Short mmCIF file of C-alpha atoms in Angstrom, two decimals:
data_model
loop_
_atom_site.label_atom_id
_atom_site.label_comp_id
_atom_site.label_asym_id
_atom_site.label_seq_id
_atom_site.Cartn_x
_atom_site.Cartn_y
_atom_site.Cartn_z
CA UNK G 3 0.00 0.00 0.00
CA UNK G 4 2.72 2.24 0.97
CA UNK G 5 4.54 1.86 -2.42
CA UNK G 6 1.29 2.29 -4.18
CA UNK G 7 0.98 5.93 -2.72
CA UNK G 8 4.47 6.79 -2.90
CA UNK G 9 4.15 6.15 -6.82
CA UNK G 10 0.90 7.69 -7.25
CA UNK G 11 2.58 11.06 -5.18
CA UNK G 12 6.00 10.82 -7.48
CA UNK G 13 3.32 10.66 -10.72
CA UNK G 14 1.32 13.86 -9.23
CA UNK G 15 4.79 15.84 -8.49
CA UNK G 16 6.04 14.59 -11.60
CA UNK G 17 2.95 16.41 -13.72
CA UNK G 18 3.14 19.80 -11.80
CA UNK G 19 7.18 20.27 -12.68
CA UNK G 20 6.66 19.31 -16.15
CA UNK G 21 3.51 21.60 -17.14
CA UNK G 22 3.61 24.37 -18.28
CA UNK G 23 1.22 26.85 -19.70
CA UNK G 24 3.02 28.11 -22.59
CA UNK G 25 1.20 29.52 -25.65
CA UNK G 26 1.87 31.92 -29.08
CA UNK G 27 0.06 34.13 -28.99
CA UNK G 28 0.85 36.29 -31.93
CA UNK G 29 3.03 36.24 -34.77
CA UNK G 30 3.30 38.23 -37.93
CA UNK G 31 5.46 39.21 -40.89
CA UNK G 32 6.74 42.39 -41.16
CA UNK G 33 9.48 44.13 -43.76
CA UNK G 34 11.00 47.61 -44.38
CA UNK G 35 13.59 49.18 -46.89
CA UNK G 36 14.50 45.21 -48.43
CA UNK G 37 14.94 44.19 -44.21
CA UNK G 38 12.28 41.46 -43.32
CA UNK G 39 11.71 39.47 -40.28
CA UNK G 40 8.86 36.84 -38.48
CA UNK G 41 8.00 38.63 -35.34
CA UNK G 42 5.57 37.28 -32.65
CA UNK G 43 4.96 37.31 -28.46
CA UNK G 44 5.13 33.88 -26.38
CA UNK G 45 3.17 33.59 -23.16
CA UNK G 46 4.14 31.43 -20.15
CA UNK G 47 1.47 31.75 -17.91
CA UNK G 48 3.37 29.26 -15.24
CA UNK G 49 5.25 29.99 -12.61
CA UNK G 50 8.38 27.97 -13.83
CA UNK G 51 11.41 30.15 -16.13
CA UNK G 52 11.89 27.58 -19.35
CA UNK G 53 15.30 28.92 -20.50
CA UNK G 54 15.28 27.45 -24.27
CA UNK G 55 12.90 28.05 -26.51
CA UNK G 56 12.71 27.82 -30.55
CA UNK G 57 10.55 28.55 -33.75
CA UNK G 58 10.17 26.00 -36.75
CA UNK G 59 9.00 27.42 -40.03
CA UNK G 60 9.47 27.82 -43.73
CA UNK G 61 9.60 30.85 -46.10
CA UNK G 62 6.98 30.75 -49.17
CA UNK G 63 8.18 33.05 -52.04
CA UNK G 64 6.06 34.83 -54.31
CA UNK G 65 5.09 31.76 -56.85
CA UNK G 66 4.32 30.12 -53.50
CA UNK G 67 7.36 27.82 -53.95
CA UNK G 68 8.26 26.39 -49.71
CA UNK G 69 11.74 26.71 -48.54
CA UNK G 70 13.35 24.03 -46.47
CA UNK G 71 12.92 24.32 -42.79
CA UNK G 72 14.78 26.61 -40.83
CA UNK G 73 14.62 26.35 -37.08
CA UNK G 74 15.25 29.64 -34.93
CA UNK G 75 16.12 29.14 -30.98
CA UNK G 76 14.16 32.23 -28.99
CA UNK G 77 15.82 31.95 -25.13
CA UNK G 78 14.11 31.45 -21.87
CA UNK G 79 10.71 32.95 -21.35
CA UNK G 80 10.30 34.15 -17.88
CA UNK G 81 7.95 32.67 -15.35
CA UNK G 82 4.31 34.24 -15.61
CA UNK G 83 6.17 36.13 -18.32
CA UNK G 84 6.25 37.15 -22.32
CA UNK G 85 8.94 36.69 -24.37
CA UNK G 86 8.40 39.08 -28.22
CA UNK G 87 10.59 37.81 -30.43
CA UNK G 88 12.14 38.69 -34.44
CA UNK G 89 13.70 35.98 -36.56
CA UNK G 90 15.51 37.93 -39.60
CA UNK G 91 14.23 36.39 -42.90
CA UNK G 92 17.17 36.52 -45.80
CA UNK G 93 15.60 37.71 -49.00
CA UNK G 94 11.86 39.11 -49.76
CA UNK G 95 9.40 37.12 -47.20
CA UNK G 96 6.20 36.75 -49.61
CA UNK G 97 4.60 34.62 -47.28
CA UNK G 98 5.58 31.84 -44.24
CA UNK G 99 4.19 29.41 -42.13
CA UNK G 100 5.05 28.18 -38.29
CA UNK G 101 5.66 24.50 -38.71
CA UNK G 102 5.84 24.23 -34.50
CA UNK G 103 6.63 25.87 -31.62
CA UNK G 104 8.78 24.37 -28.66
CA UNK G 105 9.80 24.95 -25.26
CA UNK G 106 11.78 22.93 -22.75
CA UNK G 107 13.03 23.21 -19.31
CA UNK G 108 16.34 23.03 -17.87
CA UNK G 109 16.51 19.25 -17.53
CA UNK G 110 15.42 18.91 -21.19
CA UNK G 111 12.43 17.97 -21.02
CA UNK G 112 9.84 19.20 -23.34
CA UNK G 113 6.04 21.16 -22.41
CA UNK G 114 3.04 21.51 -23.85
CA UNK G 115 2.86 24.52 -26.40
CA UNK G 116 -0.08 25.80 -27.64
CA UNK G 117 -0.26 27.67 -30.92
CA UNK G 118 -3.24 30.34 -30.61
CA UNK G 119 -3.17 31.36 -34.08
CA UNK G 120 -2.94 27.82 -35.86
CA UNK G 121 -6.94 27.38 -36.33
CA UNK G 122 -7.01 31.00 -37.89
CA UNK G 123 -4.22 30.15 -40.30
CA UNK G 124 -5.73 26.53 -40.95
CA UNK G 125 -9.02 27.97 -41.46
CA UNK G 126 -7.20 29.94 -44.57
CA UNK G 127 -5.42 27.18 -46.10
CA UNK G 128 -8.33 26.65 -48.98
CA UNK G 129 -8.13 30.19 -50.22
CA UNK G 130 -4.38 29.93 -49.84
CA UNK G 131 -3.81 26.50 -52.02
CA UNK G 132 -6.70 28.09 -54.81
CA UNK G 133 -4.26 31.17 -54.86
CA UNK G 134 -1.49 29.49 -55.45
CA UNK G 135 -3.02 27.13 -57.97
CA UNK G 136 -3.68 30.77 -59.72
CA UNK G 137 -0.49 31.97 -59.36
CA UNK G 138 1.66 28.53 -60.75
CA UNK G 139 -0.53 28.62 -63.99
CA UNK G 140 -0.29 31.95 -64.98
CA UNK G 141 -3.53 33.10 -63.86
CA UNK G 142 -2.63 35.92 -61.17
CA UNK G 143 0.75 37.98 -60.68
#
């Protein structure tokens, strides 16, 4: 019996070090005088500093042709703190998309991140795709 509650105790300490409330909350593309960059705030609404953090995405160019992924590393986001972040873009930035968003503490181990913009952006993909099917057969410039 005594084991039994000792492992159900190690499982409940277990969960409250490795959750975190972590969440993007905004990101955006943004470019001035031939200089462009992915911009965007992280939340961490817990009460634990995560000191690595990083940004998967891809560039789209203009005849909505992907680039290969390109990961960018953030830093720590402060306990019950934001973290706004830029990630310089080489070249024009047409278009992009956030492949995933990570965060990890300072044993390595990985929380929960929740994207609040991906359901916006998914809910654009049709129009996106019938753009681009435009745009690779001549149809729009």
């Amino acid at each position: 019996m005594r084991r039994n509650v000792l492992f159900i105790l190690l499982i409940v300490s277990f969960s409250c070090f490795s959750k975190s409330d972590i969440s993007l909350e905004f990101h955006m593309g943004v470019g001035t005088n031939g200089h462009y960059e992915i911009g965007g705030t992280m939340e961490n609404k817990s009460s634990e500093t995560l000191p690595y953090s990083a940004l998967t995405y891809i560039t789209i160019d203009k005849n909505c042709v992907p680039s290969s992924a390109k990961v960018a590393n953030l830093g720590p986001i402060k306990a019950n703190g934001t973290l706004e972040f830029r990630i310089p873009v080489d070249g024009v930035l047409s278009s992009y998309r956030v492949l995933s968003v990570s965060a990890w503490n300072d044993m390595g181990v990985p929380v929960k991140v929740d994207d609040k913009t991906a359901e916006i952006i998914k809910n654009r993909d049709a129009e996106f795709m019938n753009s681009c099917k435009l745009k690779r057969a001549g149809g729009a410039h």
